[in-house]
mmCIF file with all atom_site columns, N, CA and C in Angstrom:
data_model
loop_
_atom_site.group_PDB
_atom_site.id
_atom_site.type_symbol
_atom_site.label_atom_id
_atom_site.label_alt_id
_atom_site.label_comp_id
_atom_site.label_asym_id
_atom_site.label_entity_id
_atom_site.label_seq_id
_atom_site.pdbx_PDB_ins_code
_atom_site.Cartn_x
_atom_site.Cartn_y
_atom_site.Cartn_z
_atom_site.occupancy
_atom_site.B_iso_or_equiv
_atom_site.pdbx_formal_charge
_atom_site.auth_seq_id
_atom_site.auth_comp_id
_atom_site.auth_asym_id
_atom_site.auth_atom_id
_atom_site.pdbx_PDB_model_num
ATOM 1   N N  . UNK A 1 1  ? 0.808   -1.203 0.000   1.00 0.00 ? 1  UNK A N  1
ATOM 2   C CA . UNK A 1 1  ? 0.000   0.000  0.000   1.00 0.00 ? 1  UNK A CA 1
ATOM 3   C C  . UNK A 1 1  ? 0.848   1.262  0.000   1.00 0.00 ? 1  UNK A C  1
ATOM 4   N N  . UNK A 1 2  ? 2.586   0.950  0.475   1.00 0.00 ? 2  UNK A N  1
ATOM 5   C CA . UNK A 1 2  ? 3.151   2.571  0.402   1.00 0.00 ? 2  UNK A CA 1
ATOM 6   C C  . UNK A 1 2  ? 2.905   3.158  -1.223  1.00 0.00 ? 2  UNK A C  1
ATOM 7   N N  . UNK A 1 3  ? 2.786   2.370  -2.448  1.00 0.00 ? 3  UNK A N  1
ATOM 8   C CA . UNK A 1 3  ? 3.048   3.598  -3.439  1.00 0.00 ? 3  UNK A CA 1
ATOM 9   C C  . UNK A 1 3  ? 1.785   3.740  -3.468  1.00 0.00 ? 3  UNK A C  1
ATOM 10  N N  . UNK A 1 4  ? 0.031   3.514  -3.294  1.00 0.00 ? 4  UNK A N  1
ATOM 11  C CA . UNK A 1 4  ? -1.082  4.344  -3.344  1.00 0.00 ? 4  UNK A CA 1
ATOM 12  C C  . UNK A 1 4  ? -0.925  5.284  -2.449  1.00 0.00 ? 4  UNK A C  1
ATOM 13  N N  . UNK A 1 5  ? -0.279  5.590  -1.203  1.00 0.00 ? 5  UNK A N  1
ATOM 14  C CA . UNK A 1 5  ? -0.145  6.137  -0.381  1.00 0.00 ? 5  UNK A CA 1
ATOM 15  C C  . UNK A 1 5  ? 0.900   7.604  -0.913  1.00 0.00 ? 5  UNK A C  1
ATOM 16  N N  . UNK A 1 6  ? 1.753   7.387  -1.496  1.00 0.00 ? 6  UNK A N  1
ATOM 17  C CA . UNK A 1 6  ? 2.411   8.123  -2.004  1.00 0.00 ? 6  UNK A CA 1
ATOM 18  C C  . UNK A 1 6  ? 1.484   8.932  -3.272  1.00 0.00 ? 6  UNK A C  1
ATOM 19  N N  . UNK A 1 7  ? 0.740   7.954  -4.293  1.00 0.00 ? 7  UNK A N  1
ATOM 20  C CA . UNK A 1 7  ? 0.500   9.101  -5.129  1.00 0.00 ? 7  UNK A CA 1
ATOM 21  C C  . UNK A 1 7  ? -1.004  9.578  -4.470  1.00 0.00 ? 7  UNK A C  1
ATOM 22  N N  . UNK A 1 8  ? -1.856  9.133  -3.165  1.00 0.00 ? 8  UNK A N  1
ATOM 23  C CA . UNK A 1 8  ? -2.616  10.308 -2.588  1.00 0.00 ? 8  UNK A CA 1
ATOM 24  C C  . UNK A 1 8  ? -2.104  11.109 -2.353  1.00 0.00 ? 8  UNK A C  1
ATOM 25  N N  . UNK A 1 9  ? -1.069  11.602 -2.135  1.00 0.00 ? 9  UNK A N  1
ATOM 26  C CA . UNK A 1 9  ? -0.049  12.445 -0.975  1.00 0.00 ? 9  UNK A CA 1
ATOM 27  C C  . UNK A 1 9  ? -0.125  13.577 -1.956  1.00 0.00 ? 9  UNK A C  1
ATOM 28  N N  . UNK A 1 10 ? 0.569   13.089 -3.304  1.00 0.00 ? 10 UNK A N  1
ATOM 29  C CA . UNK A 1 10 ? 1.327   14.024 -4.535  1.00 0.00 ? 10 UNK A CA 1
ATOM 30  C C  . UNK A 1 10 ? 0.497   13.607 -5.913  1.00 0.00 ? 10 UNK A C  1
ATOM 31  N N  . UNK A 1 11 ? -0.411  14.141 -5.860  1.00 0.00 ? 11 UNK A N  1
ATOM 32  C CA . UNK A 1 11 ? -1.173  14.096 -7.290  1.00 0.00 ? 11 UNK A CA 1
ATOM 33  C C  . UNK A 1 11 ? -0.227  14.378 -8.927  1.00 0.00 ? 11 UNK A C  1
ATOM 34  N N  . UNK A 1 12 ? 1.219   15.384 -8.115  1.00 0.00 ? 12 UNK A N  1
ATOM 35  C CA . UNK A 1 12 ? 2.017   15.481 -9.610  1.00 0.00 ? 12 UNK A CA 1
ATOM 36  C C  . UNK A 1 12 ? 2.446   14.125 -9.773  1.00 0.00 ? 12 UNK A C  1
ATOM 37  N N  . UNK A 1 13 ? 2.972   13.379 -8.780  1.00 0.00 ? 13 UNK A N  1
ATOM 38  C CA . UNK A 1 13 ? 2.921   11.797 -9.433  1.00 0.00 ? 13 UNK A CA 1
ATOM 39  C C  . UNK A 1 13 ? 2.707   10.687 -10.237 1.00 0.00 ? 13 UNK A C  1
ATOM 40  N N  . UNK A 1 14 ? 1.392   11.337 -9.889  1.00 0.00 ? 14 UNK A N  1
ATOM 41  C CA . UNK A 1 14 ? 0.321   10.454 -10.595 1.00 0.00 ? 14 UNK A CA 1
ATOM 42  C C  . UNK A 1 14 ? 0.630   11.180 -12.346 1.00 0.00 ? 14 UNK A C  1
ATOM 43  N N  . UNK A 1 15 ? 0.265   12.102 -12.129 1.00 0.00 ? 15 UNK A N  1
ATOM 44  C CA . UNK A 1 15 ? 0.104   12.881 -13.829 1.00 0.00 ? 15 UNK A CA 1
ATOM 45  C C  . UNK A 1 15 ? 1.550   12.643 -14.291 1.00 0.00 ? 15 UNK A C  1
ATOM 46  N N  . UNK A 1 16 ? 2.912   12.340 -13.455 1.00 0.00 ? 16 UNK A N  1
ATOM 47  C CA . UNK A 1 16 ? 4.099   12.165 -14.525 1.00 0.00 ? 16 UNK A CA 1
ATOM 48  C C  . UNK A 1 16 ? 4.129   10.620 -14.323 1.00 0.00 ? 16 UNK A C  1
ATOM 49  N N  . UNK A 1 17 ? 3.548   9.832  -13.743 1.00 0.00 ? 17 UNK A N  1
ATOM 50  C CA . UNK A 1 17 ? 3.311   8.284  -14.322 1.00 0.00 ? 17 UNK A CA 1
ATOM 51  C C  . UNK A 1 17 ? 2.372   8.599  -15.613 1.00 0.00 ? 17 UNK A C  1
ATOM 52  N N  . UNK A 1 18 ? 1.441   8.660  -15.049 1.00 0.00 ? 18 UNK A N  1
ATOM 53  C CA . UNK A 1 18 ? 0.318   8.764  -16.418 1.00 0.00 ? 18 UNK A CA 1
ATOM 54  C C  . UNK A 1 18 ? 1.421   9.377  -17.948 1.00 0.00 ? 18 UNK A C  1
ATOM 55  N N  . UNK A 1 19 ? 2.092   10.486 -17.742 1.00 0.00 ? 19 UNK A N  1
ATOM 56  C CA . UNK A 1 19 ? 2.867   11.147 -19.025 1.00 0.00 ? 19 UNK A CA 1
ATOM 57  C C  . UNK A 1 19 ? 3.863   9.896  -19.549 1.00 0.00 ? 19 UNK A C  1
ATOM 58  N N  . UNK A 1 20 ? 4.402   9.064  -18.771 1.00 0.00 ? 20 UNK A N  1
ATOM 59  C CA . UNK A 1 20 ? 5.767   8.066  -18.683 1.00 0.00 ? 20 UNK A CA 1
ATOM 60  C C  . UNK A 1 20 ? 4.732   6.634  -19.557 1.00 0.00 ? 20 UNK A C  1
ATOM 61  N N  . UNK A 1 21 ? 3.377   6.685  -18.753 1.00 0.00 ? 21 UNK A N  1
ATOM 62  C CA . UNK A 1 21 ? 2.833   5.289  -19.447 1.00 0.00 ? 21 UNK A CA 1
ATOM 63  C C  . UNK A 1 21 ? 2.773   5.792  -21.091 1.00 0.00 ? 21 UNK A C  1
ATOM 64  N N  . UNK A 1 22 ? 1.727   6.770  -20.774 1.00 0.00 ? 22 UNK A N  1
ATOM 65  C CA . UNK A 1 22 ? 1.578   7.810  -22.480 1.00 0.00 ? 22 UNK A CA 1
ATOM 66  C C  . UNK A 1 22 ? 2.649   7.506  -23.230 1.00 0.00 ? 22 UNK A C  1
ATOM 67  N N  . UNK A 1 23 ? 4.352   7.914  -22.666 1.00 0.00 ? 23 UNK A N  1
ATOM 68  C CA . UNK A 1 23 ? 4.782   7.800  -23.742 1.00 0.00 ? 23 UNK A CA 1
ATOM 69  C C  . UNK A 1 23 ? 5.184   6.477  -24.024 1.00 0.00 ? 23 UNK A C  1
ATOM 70  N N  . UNK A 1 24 ? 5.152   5.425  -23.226 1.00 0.00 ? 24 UNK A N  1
ATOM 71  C CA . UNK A 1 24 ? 5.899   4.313  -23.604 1.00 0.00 ? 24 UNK A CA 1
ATOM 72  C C  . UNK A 1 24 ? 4.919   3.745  -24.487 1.00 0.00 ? 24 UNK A C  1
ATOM 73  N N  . UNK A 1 25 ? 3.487   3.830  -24.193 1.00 0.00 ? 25 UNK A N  1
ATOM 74  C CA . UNK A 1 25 ? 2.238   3.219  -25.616 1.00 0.00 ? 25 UNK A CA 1
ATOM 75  C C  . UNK A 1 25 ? 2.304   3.572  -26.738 1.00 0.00 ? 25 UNK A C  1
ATOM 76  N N  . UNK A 1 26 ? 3.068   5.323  -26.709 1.00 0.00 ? 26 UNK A N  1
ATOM 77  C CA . UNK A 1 26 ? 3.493   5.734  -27.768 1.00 0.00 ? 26 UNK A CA 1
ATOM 78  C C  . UNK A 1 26 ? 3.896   5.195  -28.620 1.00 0.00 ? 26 UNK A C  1
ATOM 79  N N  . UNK A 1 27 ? 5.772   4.716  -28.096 1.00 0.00 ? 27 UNK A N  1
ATOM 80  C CA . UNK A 1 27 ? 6.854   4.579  -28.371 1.00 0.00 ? 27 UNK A CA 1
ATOM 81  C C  . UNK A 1 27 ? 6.718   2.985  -29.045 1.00 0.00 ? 27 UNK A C  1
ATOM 82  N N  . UNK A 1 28 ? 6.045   1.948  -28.048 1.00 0.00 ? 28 UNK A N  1
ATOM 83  C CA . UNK A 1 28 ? 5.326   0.299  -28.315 1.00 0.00 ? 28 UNK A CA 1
ATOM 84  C C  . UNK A 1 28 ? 4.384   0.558  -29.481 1.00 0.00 ? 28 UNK A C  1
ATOM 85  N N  . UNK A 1 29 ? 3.716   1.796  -29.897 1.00 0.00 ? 29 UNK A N  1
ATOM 86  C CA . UNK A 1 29 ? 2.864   1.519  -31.131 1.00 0.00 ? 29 UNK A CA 1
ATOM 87  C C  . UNK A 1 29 ? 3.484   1.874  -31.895 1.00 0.00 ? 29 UNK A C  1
ATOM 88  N N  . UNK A 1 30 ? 4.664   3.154  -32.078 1.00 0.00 ? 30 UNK A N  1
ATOM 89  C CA . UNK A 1 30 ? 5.704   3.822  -33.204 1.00 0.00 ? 30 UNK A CA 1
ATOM 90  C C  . UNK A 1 30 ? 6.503   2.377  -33.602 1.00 0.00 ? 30 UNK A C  1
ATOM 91  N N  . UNK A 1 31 ? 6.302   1.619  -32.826 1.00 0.00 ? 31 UNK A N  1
ATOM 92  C CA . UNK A 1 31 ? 7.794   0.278  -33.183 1.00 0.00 ? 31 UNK A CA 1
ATOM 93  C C  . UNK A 1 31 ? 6.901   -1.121 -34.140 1.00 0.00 ? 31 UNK A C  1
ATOM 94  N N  . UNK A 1 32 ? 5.534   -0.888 -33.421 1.00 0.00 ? 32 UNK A N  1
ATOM 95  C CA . UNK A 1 32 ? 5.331   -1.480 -33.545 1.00 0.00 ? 32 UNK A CA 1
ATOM 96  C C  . UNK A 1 32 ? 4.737   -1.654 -35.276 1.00 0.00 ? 32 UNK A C  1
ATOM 97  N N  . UNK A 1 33 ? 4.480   -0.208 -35.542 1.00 0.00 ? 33 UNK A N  1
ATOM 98  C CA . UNK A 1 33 ? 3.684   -0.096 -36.784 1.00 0.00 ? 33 UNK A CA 1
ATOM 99  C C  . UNK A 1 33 ? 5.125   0.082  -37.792 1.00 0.00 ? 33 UNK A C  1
ATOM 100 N N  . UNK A 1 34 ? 6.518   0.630  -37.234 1.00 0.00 ? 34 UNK A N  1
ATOM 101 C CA . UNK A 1 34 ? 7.490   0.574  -37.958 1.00 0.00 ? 34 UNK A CA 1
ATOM 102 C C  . UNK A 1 34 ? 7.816   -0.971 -38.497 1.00 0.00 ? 34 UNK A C  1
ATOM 103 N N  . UNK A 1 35 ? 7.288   -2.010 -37.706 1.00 0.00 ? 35 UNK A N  1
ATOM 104 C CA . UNK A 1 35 ? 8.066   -3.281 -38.327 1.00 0.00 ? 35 UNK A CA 1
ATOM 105 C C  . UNK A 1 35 ? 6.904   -3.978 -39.005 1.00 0.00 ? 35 UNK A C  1
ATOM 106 N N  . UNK A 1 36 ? 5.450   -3.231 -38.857 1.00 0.00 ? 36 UNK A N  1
ATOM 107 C CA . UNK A 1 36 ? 4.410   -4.155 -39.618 1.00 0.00 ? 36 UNK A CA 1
ATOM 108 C C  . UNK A 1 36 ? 4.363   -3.182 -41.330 1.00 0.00 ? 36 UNK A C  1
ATOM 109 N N  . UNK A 1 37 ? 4.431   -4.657 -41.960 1.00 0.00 ? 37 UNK A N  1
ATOM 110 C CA . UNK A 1 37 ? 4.829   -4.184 -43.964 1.00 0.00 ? 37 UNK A CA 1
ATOM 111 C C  . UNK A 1 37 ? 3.382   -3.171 -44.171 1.00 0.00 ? 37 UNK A C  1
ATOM 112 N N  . UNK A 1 38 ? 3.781   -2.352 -45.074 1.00 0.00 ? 38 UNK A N  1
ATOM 113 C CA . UNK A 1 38 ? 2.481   -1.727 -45.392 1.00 0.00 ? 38 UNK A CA 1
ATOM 114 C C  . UNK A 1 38 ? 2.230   -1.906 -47.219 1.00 0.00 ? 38 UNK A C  1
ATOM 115 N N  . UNK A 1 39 ? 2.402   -3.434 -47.298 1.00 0.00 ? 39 UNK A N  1
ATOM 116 C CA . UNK A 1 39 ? 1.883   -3.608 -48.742 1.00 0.00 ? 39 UNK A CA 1
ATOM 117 C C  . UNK A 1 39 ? 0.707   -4.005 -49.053 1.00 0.00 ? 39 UNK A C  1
ATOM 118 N N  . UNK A 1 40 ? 0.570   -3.825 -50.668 1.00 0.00 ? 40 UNK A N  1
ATOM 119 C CA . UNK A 1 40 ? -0.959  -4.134 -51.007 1.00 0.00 ? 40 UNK A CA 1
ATOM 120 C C  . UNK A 1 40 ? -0.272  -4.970 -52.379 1.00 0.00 ? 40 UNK A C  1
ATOM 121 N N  . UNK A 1 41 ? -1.370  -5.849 -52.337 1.00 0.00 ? 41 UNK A N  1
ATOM 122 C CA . UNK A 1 41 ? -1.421  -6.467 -53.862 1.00 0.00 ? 41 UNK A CA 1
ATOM 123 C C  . UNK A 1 41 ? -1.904  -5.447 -54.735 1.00 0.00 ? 41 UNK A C  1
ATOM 124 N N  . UNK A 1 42 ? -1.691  -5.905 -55.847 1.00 0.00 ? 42 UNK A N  1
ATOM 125 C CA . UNK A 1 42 ? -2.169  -5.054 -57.249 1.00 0.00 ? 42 UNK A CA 1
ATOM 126 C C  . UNK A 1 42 ? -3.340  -4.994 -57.545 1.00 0.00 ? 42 UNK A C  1
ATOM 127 N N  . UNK A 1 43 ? -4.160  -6.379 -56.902 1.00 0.00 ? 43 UNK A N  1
ATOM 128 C CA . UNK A 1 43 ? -5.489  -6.179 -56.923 1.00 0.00 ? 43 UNK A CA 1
ATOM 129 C C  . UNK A 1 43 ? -6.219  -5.209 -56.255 1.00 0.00 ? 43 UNK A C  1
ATOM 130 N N  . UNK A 1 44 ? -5.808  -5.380 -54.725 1.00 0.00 ? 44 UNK A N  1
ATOM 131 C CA . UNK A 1 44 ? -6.237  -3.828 -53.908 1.00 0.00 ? 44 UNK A CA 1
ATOM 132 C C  . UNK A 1 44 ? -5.637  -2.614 -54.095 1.00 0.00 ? 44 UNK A C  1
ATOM 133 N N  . UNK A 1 45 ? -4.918  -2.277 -55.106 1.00 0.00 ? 45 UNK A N  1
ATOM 134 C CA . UNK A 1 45 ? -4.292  -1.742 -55.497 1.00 0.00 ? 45 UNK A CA 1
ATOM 135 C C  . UNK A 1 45 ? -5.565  -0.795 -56.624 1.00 0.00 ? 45 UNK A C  1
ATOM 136 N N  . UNK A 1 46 ? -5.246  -2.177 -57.723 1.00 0.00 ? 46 UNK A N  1
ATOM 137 C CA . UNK A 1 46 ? -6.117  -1.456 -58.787 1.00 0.00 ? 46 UNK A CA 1
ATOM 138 C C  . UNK A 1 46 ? -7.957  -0.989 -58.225 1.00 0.00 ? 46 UNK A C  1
ATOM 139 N N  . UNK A 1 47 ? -8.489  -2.180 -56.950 1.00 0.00 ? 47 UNK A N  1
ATOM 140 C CA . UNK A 1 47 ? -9.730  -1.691 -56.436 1.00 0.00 ? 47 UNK A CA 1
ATOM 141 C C  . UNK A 1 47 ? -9.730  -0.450 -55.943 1.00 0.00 ? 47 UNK A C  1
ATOM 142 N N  . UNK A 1 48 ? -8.731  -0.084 -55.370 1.00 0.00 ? 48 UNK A N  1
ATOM 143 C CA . UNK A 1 48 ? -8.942  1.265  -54.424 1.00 0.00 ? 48 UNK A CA 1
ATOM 144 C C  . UNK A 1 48 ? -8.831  2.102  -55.512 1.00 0.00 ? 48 UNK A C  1
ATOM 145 N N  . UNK A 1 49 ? -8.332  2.452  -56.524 1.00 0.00 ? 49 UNK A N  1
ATOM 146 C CA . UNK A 1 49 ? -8.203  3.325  -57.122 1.00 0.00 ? 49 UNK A CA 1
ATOM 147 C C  . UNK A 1 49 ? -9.616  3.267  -57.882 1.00 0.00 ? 49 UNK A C  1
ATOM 148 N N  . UNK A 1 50 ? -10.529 2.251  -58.560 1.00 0.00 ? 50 UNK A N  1
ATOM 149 C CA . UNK A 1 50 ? -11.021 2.729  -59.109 1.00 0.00 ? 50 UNK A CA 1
ATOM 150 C C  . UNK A 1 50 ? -12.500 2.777  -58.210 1.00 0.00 ? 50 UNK A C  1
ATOM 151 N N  . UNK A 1 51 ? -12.428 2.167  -56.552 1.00 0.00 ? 51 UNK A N  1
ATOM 152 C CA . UNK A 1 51 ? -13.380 3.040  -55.848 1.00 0.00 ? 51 UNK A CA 1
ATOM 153 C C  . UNK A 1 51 ? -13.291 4.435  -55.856 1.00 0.00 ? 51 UNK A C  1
ATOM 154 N N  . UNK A 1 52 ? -11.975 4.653  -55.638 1.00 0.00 ? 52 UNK A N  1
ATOM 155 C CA . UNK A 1 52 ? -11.821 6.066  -55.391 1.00 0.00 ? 52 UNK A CA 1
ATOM 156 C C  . UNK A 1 52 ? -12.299 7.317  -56.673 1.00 0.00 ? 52 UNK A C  1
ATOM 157 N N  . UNK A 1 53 ? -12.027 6.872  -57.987 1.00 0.00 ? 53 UNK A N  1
ATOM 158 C CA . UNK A 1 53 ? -12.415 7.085  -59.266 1.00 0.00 ? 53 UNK A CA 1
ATOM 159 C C  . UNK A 1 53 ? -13.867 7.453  -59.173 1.00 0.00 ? 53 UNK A C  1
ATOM 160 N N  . UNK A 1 54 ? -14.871 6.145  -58.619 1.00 0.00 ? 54 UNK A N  1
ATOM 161 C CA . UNK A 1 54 ? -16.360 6.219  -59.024 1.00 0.00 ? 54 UNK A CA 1
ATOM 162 C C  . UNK A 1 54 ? -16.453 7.243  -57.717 1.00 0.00 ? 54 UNK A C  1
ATOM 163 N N  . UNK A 1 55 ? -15.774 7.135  -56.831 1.00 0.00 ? 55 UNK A N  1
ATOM 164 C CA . UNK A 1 55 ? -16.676 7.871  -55.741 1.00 0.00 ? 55 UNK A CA 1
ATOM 165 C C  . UNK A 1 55 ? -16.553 9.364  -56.119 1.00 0.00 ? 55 UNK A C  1
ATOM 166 N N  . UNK A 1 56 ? -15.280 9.389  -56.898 1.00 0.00 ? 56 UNK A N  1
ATOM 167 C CA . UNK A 1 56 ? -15.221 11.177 -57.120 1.00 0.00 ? 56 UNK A CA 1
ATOM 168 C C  . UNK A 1 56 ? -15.762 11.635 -58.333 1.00 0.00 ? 56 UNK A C  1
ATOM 169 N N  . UNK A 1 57 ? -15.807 10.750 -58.942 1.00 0.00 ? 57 UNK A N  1
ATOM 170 C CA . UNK A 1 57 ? -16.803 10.693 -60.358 1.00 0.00 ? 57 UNK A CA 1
ATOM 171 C C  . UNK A 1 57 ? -16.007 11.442 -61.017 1.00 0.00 ? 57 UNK A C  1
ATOM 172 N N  . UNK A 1 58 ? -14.686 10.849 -61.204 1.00 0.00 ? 58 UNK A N  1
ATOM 173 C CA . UNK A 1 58 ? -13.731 11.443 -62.001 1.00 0.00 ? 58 UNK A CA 1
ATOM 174 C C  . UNK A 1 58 ? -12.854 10.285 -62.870 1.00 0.00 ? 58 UNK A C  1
ATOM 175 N N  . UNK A 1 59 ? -12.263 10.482 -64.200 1.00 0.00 ? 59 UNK A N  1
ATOM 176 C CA . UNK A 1 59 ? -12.415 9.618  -64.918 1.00 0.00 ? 59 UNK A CA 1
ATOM 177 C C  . UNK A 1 59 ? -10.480 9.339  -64.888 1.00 0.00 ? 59 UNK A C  1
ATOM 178 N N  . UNK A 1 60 ? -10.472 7.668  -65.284 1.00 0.00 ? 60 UNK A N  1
ATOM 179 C CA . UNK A 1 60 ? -8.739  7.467  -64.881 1.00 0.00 ? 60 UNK A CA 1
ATOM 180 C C  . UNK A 1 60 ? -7.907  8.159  -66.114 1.00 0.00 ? 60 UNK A C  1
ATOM 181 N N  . UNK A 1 61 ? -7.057  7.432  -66.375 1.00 0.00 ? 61 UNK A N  1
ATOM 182 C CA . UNK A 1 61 ? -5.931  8.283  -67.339 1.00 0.00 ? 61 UNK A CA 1
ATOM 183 C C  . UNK A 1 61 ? -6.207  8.051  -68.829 1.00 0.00 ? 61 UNK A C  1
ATOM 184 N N  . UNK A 1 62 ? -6.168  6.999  -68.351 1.00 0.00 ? 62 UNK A N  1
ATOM 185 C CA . UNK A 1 62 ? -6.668  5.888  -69.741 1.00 0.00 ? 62 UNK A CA 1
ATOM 186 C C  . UNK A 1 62 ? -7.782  5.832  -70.532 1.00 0.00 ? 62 UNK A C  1
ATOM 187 N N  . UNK A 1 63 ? -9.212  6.447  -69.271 1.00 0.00 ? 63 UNK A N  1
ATOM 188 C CA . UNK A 1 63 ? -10.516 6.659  -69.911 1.00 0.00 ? 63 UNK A CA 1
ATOM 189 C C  . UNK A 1 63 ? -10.020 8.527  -70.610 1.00 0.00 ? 63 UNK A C  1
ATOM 190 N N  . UNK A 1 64 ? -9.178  9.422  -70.454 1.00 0.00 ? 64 UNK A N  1
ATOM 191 C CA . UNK A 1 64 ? -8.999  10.635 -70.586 1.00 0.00 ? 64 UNK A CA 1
ATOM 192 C C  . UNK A 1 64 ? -7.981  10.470 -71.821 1.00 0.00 ? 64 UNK A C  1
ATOM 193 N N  . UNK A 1 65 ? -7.317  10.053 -72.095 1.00 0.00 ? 65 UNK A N  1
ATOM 194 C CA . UNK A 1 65 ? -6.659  9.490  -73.145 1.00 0.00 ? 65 UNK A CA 1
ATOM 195 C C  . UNK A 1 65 ? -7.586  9.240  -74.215 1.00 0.00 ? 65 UNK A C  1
ATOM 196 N N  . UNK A 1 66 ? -8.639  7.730  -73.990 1.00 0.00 ? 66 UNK A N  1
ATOM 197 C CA . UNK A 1 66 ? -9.257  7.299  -75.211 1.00 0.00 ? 66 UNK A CA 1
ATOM 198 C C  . UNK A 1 66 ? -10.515 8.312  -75.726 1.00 0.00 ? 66 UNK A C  1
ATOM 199 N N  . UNK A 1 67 ? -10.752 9.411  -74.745 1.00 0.00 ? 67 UNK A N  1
ATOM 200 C CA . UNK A 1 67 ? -11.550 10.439 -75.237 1.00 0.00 ? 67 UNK A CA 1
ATOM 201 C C  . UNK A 1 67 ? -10.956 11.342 -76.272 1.00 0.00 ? 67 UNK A C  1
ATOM 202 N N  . UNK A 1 68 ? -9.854  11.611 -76.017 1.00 0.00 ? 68 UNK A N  1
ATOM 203 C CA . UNK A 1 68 ? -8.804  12.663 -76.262 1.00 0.00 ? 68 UNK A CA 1
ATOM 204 C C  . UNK A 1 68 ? -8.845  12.469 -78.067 1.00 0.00 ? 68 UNK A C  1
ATOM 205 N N  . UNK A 1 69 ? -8.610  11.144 -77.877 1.00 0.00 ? 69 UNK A N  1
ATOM 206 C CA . UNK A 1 69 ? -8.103  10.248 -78.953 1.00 0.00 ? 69 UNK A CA 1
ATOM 207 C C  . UNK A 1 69 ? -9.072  10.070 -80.047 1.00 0.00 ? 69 UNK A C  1
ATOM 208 N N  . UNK A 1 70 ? -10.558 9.965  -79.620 1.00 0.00 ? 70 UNK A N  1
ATOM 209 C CA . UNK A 1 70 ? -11.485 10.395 -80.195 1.00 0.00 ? 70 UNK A CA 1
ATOM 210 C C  . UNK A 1 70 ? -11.964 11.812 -81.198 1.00 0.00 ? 70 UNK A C  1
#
């Protein structure tokens, strides 16, 4: 019971544990997202783009090209 006893005493305690946990969840998620890959296949690749296409209702390179070309 001495360290509850201690951070009743001194409330700044408490708030520079709390800052020390903060940063170490930080620091455990910065490491953690540094070593997880951030690849995509070509398939989610080519999907996202052409969700992204219909949702903006804007046309790809290729559809702007074969107009052009027209």
């Amino acid at each position: 019971m001495a360290p509850l006893n201690i951070f009743q005493r001194n409330p700044r305690n408490v708030r520079i544990a709390s800052w020390i946990l903060a940063g170490a969840a930080f620091v455990a998620w910065y490491r953690y997202d540094q070593k997880k890959e951030r690849e995509f296949t070509d398939n989610e690749v080519q999907a996202w783009n052409q969700d992204v296409l219909r949702k903006t209702n804007t046309k790809s390179v290729e559809e702007r090209r074969k107009e052009q070309a027209h």
